[in-house]
Coordinates of C-alpha atoms in Angstrom, one line a residue:
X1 CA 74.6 347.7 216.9
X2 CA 73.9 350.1 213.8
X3 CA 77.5 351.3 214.1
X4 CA 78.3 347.4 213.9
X5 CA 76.9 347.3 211.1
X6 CA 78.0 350.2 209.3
X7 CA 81.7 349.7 209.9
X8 CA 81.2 345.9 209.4
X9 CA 79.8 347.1 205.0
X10 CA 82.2 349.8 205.1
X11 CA 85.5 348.6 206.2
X12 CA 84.8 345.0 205.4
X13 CA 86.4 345.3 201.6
X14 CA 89.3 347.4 202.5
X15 CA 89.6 344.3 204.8
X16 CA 89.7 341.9 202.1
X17 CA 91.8 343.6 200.0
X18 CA 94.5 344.5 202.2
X19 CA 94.2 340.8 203.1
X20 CA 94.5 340.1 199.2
X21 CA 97.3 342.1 198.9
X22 CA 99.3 340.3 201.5
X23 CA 99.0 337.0 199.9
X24 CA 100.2 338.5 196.7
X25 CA 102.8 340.4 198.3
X26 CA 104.2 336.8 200.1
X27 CA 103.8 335.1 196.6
X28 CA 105.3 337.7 194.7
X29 CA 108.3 337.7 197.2
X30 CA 108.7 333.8 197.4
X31 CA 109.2 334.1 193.8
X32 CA 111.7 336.7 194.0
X33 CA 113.6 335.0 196.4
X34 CA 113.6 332.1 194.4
X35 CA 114.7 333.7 191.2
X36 CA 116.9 336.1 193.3
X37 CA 120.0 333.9 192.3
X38 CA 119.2 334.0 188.7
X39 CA 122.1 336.0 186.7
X40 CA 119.7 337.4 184.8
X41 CA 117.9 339.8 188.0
X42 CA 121.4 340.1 189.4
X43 CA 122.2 342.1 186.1
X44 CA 119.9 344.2 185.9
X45 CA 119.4 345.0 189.4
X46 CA 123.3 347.0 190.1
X47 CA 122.4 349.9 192.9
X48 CA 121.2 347.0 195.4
X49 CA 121.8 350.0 198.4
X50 CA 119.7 352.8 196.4
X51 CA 116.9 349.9 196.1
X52 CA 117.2 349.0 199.9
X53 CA 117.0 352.8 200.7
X54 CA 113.8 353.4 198.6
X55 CA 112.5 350.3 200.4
X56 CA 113.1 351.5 203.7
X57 CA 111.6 355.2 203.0
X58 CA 108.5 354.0 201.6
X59 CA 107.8 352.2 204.2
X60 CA 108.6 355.1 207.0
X61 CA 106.5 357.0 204.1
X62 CA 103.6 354.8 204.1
X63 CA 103.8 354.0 207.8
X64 CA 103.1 358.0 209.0
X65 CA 100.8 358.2 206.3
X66 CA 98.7 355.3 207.7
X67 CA 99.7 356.8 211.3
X68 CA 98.2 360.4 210.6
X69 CA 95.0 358.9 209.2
X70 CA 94.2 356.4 211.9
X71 CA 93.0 357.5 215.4
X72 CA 94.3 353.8 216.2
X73 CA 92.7 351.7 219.3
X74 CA 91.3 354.7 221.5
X75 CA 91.7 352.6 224.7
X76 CA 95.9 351.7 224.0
X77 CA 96.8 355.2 222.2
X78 CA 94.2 357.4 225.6
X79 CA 97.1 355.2 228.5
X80 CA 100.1 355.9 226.5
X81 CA 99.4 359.4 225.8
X82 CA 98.0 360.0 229.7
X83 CA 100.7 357.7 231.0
X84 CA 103.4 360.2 228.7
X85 CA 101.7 362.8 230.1
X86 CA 101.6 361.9 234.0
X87 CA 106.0 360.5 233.6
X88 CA 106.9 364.2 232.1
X89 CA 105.0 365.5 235.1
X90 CA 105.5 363.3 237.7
X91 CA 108.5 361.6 236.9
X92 CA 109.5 357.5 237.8
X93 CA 109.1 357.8 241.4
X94 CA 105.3 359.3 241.4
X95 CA 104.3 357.2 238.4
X96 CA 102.8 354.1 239.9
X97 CA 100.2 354.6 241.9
X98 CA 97.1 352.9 242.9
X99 CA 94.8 355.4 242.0
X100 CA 95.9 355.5 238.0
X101 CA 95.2 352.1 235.7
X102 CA 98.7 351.3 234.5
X103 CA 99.5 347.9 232.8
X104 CA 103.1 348.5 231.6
X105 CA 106.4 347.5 233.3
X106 CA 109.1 350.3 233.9
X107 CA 111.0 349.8 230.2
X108 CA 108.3 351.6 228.0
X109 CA 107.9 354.4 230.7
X110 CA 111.3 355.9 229.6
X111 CA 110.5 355.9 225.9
X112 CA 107.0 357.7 226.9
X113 CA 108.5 360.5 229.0
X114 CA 110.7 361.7 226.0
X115 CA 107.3 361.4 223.9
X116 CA 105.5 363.7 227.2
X117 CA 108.8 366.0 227.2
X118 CA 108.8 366.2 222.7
X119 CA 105.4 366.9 223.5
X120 CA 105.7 370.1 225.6
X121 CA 108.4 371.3 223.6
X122 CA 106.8 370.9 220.2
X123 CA 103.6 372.6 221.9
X124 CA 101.4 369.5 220.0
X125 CA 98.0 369.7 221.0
X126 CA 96.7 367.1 223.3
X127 CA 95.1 364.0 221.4
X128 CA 96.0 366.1 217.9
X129 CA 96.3 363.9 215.0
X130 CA 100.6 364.9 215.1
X131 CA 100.1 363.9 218.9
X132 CA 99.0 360.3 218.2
X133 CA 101.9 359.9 215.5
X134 CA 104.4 360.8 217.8
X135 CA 102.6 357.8 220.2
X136 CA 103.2 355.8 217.5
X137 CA 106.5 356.7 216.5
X138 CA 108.4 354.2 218.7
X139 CA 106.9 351.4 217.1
X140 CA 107.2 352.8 214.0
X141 CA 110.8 352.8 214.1
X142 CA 111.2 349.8 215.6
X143 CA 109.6 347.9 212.2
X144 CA 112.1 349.4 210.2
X145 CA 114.8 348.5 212.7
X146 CA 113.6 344.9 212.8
X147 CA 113.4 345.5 208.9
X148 CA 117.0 346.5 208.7
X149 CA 118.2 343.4 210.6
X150 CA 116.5 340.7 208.5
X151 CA 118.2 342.7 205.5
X152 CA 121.7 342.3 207.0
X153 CA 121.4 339.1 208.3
X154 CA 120.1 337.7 205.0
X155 CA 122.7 339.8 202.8
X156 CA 125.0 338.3 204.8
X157 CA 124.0 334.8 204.1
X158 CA 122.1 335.3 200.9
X159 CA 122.3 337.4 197.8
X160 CA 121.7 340.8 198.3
X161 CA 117.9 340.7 195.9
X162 CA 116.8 338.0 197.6
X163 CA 117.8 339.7 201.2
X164 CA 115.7 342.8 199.4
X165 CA 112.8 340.4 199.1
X166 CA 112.9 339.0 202.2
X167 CA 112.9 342.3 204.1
X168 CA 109.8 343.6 201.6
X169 CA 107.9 340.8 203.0
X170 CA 108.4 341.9 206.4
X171 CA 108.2 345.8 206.1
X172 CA 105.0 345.7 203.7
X173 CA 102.9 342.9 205.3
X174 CA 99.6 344.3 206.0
X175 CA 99.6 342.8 209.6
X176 CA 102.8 344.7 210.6
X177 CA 101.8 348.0 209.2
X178 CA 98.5 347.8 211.0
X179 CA 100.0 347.3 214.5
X180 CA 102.2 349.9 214.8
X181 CA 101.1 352.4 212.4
X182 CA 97.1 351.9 212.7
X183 CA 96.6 350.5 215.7
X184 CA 99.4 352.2 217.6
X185 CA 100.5 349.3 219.6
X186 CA 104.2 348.7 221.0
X187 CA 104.8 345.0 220.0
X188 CA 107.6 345.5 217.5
X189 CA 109.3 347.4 220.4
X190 CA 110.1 344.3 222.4
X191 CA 109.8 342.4 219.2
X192 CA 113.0 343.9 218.2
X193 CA 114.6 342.8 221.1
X194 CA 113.5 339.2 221.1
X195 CA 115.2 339.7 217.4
X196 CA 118.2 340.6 218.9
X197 CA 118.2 337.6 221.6
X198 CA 118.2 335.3 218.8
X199 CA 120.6 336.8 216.7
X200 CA 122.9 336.8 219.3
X201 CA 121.9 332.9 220.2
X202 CA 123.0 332.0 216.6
X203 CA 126.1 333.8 217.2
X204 CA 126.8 332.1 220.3
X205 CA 127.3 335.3 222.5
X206 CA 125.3 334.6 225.4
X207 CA 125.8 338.1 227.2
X208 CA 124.2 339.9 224.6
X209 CA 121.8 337.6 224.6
X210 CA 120.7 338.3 228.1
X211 CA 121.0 342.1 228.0
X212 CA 118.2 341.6 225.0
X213 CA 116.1 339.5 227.2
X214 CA 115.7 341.8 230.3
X215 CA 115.5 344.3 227.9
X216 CA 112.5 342.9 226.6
X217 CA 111.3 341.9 229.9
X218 CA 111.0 345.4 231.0
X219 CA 109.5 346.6 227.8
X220 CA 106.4 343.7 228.2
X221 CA 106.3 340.8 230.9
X222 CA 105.9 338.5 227.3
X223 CA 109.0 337.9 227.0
X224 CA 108.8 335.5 229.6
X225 CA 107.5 333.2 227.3
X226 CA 110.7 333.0 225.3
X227 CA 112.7 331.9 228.7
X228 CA 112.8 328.4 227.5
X229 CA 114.7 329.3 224.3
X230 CA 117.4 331.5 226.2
X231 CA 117.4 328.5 228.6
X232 CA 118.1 325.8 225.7
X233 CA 121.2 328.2 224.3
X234 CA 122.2 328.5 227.5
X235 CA 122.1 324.9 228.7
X236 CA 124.0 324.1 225.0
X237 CA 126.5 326.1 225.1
X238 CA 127.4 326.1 228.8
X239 CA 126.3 322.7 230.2
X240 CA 126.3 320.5 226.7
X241 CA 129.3 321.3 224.9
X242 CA 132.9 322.6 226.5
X243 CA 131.6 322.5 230.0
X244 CA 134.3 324.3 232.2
X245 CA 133.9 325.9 236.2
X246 CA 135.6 329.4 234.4
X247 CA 132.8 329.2 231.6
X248 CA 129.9 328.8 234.0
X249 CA 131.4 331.9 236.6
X250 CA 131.7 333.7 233.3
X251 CA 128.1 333.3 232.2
X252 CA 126.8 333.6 235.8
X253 CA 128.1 337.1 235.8
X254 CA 127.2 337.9 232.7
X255 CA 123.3 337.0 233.6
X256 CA 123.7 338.5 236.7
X257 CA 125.2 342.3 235.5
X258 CA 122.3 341.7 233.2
X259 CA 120.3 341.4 236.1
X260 CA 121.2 344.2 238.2
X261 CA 121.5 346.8 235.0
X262 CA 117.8 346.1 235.1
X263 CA 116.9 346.2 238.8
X264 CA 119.3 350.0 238.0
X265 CA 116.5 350.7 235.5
X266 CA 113.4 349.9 238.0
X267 CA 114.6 351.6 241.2
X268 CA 113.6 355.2 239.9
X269 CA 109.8 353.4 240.0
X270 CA 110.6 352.1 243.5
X271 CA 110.7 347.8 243.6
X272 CA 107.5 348.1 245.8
X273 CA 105.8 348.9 243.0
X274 CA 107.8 347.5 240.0
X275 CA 107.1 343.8 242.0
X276 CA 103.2 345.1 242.1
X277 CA 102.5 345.9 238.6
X278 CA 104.5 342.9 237.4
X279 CA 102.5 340.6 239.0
X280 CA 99.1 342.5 238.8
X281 CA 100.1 342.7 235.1
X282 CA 100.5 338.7 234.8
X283 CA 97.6 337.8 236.8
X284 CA 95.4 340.3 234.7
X285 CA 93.0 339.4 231.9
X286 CA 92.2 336.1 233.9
X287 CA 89.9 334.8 230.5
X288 CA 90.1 331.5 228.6
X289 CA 91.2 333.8 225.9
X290 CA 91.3 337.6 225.3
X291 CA 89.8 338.1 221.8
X292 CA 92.6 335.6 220.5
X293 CA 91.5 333.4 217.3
X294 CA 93.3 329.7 218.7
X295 CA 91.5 326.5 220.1
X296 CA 89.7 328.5 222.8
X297 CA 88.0 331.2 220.5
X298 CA 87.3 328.3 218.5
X299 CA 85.2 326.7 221.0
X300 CA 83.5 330.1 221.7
X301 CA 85.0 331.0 225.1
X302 CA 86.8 334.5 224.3
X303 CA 86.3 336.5 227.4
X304 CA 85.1 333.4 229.7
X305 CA 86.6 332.9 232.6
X306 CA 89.6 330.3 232.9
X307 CA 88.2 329.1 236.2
X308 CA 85.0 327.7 234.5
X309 CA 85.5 323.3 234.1
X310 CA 84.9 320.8 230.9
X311 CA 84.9 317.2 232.5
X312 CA 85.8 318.7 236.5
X313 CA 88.8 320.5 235.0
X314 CA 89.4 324.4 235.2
X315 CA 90.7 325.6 231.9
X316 CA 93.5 327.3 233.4
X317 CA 94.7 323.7 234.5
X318 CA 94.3 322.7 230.6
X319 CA 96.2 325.3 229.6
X320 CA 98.9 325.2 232.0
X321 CA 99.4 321.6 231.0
X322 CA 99.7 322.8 227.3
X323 CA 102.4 325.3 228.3
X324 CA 104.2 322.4 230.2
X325 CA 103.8 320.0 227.1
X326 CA 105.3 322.7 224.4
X327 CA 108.1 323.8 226.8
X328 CA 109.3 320.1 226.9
X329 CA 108.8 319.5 223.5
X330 CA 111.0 322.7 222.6
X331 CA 113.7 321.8 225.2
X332 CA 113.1 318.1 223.6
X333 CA 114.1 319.5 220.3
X334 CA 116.8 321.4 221.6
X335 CA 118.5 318.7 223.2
X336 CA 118.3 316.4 220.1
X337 CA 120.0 319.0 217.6
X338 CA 122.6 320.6 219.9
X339 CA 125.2 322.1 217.9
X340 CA 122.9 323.6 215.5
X341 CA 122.8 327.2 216.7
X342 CA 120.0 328.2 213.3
X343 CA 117.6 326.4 215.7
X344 CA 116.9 329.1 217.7
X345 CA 114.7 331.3 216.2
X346 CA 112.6 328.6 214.9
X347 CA 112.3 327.3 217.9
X348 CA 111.3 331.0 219.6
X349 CA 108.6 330.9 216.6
X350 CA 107.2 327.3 217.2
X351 CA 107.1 328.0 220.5
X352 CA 104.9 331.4 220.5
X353 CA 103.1 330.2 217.8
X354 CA 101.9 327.2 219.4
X355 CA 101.6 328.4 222.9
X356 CA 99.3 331.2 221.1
X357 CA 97.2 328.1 220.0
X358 CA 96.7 326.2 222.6
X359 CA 97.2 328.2 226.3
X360 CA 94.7 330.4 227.9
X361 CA 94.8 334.2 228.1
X362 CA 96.4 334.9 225.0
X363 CA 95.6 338.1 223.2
X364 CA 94.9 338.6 219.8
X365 CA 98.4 340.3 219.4
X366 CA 100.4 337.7 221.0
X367 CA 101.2 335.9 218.4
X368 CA 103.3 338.8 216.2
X369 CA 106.2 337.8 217.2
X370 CA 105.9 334.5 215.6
X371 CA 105.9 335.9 212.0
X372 CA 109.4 337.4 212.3
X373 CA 110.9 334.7 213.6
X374 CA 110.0 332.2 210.6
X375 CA 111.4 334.5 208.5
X376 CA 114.7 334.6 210.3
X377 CA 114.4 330.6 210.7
X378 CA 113.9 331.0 206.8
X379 CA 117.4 332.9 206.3
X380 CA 119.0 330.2 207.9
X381 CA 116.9 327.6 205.9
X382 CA 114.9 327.9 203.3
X383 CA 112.2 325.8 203.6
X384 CA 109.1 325.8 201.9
X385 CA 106.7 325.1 204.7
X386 CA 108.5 327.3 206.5
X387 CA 107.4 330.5 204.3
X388 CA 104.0 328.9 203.7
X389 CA 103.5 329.2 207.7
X390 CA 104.6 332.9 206.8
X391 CA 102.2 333.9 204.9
X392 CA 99.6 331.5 206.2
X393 CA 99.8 333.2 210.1
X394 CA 100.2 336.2 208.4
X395 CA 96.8 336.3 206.9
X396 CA 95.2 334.9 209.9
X397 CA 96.8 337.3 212.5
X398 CA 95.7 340.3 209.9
X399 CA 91.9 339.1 210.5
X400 CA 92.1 338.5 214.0
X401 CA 93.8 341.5 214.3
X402 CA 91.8 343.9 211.8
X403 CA 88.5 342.4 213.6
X404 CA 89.7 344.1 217.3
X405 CA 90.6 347.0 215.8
X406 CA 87.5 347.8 213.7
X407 CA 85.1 345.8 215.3
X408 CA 85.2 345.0 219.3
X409 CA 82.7 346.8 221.1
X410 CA 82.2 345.1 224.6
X411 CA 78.6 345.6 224.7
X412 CA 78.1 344.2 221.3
X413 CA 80.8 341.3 221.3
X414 CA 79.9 337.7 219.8
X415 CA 82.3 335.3 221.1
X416 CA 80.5 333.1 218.1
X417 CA 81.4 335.4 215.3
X418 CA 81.1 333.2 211.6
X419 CA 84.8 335.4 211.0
X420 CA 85.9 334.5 214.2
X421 CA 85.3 331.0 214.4
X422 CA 86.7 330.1 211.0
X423 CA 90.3 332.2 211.7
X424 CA 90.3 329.8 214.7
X425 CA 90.0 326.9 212.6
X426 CA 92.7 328.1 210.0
X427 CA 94.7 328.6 213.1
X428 CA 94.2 325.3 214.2
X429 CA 94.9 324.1 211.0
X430 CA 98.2 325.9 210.2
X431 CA 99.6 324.6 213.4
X432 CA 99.0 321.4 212.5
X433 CA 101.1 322.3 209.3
X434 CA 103.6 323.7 211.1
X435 CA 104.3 320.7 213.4
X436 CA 104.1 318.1 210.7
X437 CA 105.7 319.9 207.9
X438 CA 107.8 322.7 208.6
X439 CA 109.4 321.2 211.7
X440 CA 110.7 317.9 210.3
X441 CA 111.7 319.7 207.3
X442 CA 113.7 322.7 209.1
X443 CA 115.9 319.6 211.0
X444 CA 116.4 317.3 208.0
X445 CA 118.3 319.9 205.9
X446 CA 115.3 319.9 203.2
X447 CA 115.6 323.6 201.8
X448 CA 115.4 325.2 198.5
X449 CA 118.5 325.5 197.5
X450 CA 122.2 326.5 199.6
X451 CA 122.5 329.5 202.0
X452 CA 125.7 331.3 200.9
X453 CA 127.6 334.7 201.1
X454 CA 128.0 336.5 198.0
X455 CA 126.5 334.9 194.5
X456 CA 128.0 331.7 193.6
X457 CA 127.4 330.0 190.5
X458 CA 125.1 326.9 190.0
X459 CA 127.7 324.7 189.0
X460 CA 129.6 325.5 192.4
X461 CA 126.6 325.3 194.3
X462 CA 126.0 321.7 193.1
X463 CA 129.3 320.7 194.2
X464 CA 129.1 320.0 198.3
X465 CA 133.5 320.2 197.8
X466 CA 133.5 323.4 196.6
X467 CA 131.1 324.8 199.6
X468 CA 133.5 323.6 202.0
X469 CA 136.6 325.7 201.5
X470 CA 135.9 327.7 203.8
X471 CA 134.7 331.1 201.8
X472 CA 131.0 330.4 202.2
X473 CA 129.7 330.2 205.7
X474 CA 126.8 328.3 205.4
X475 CA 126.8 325.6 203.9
X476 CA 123.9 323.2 205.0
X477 CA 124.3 320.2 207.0
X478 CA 122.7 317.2 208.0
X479 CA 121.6 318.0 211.1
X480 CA 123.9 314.7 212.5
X481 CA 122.7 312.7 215.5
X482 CA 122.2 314.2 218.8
X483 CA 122.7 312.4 222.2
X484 CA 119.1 310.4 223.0
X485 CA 116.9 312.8 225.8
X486 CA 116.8 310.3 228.3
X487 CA 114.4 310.2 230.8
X488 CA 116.4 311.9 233.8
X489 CA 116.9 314.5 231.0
X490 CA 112.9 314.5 230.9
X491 CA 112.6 314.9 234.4
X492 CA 114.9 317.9 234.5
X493 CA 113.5 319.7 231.9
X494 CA 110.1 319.0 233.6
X495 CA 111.5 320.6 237.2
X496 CA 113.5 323.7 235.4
X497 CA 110.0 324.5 233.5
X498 CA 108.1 324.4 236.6
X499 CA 110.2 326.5 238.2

């Protein structure tokens, strides 16, 4: 209980003002983004590549800084360096075993037997403050990789400053850092693959979109939870529009050589024990919530079991019900704007974001995904609620986060913390937001001001004519009327998310 207290007095302000820092830094960059079109930042601003460089270094710079300094969470970085360890020795086929705690899926095995094998060659010592860097490393990269894409995607759509501030919100948010490069967890790993799921989505290639999704699924068993939005891209733009026999057989193959490159990848493991530590992985953590700051941690029931009743009803029955009523609702909302492919990765964030809320068993870390996919939302359109619910999760997920890290000790936890019962409630609160602001605004073409390519004057921009020539590729649209979601439409929905 002293050491409680001790790290509670002394980390407590560094807490603070890393949490300070991130507001600024998302105020800072809304403003940049805003003035980003201005002539007078485009002219002074010329070497836009040398800028995006020195972006990108410092934050490789800063991230192995903050990587060397922090031992991380001792329980995730002791399995991924004993799990490196036991695939350089053992190899795929001895790896599972029942005899060794293991809560990973194949995908992340391969990436930490080249860390076991850099290990050995490099002769790092064991649990040596260059060891737990390189266990970190991985993620690391995979920030500035999910970095580099929001940069393209928004120079392509935006100016190239405001693409720079965009990307700076992302790279330097405090939450982000502290994941991969202080905690030393893998999330922006399969992250970056969700990223690349809805990137391709938007672009209406549906193959790539499934490699990136049993990508992701063999990286973490999370990225089940984004099966209704591959699902709603594939029912519009197979079933809904241009339905042919040739473009279904087409797709069908496409999922299924997506399929069977990753059953290729699991058969070194042996599918015996792939099937095992999948579902021994899902049914795991069986807890109303796992130190996650959403409705349940609100009502004080972090590590209480889902099986306990309110009113003769389990909780796991309460959340299942939630997870049934958001998967509609996303399908819902699918259905009603079909030939907007921008949807997508708004849709992946309102869904993980409010799933996050409301279900049972969610981790405190569950919900990073959520924060880059508003920004990618934003690219495609700039909507003010939509960066408020940025910065607003943002904050939240740093505390919930940052209280874990610094702060859990099992023997010492208080479901009833003062911190974490007021991060629910902002939780609770910003969802709220997001549902009654940032979604009715996203679909009604409300945004700042014109996504284009290239800089375009205000004059032009003002002028709907001249952004329908054909040289600027996204103009904004009404998002038009949809065809009605029926009630047979319901019912389907309904069956395909049950099953």
């Amino acid at each position: 209980m002293n050491n409680i207290i001790y790290i509670w007095e002394n980390f407590m302000p560094v807490i603070h003002l890393a949490a300070l820092f991130g507001i600024l830094l998302a105020v800072c960059c809304y403003l940049g983004f805003i003035l980003g079109e201005e002539a007078i930042i485009a002219s002074k601003i010329r070497n836009y590549r040398y800028l995006a460089f020195l972006l990108f270094l410092f934050a490789l710079l800063l991230r192995l800084e903050a990587a060397m300094r922090s031992e991380g969470f001792e329980t995730d970085l002791s399995c991924f360096a004993a799990w490196a360890e036991r695939m350089y020795t053992t190899g795929a086929s001895g790896f599972y075993s029942p005899e060794v705690f293991t809560d990973y899926p194949p995908g992340y095995m391969y990436v930490l037997w080249l860390i076991g094998g850099l290990r050995r060659l490099l002769d790092i010592p064991y649990s040596s403050p260059l060891h737990l860097t390189l266990l970190k490393l991985p993620a690391i990269l995979c920030d500035l990789a999910c970095g580099w894409l929001l940069y393209r995607e928004a120079a392509g759509r935006l100016s190239v400053s405001q693409a720079l501030f965009l990307c700076a919100a992302y790279l330097y948010n405090p939450v982000i850092l502290l994941n991969s490069a202080v905690w030393g967890q893998v999330d922006s790993v399969f992250t970056l693959f969700l990223l690349l799921m809805c990137l391709a989505l938007v672009k209406g290639r549906l193959l790539p979109a499934y490699i990136a999704f049993c990508a992701g699924l063999l990286l973490k068993p999370q990225m089940l939870i984004f099966s209704p939005v591959l699902l709603a891209g594939i029912m519009d733009q197979v079933f809904l529009h241009g339905f042919s026999l040739r473009r279904l057989g087409k797709n069908l193959l496409s999922a299924l050589l997506s399929l069977a490159g990753t059953l290729c990848l699991c058969l070194p493991f042996g599918m015996d024990n792939v099937w095992r530590q999948y579902f021994s992985t899902v049914e795991s953590y069986p807890y109303a919530a796992v130190n996650a700051c959403n409705l349940w941690g609100m009502l004080g029931l972090n590590w209480v079991s889902q099986d306990n009743t309110f009113l003769g009803i389990s909780y796991r029955l309460y959340g299942y019900a939630f997870i049934l009523l958001i998967v509609v609702m996303i399908l819902s909302v699918s259905l009603r704007h079909g030939d907007d492919r921008e949807k997508y990765p708004f849709l992946a964030a309102v869904l993980i974001l409010t799933l996050f809320t409301f279900s049972v068993r969610m981790h405190e870390r569950y919900l990073y995904p959520g924060l880059i996919l508003l920004l990618l939302a934003f690219i495609y359109r700039p909507v003010k609620a939509v960066w408020f619910c940025y910065g607003s999760f943002s904050l939240l997920h740093f505390y919930n986060t940052a209280y874990v890290l610094f702060f859990y000790e099992p023997e010492n936890y208080d479901r009833k913390a003062p911190l974490l019962l007021l991060v629910s409630a902002g939780m609770l609160i910003t969802v709220f937001l997001l549902h009654r602001y940032a979604v009715p605004e996203y679909f009604s073409g409300t945004v700042l001001y014109i996504p284009r390519a290239g800089h375009i004057s205000p004059d032009d921009a003002a002028d709907p004519a001249s952004l329908n020539g054909g040289s600027h590729r996204c103009a904004p649209r009404p998002s038009g009327k949809a065809p009605s979601c029926t009630g047979t439409d319901l019912i389907w929905m309904a069956v395909i998310t049950f099953v």
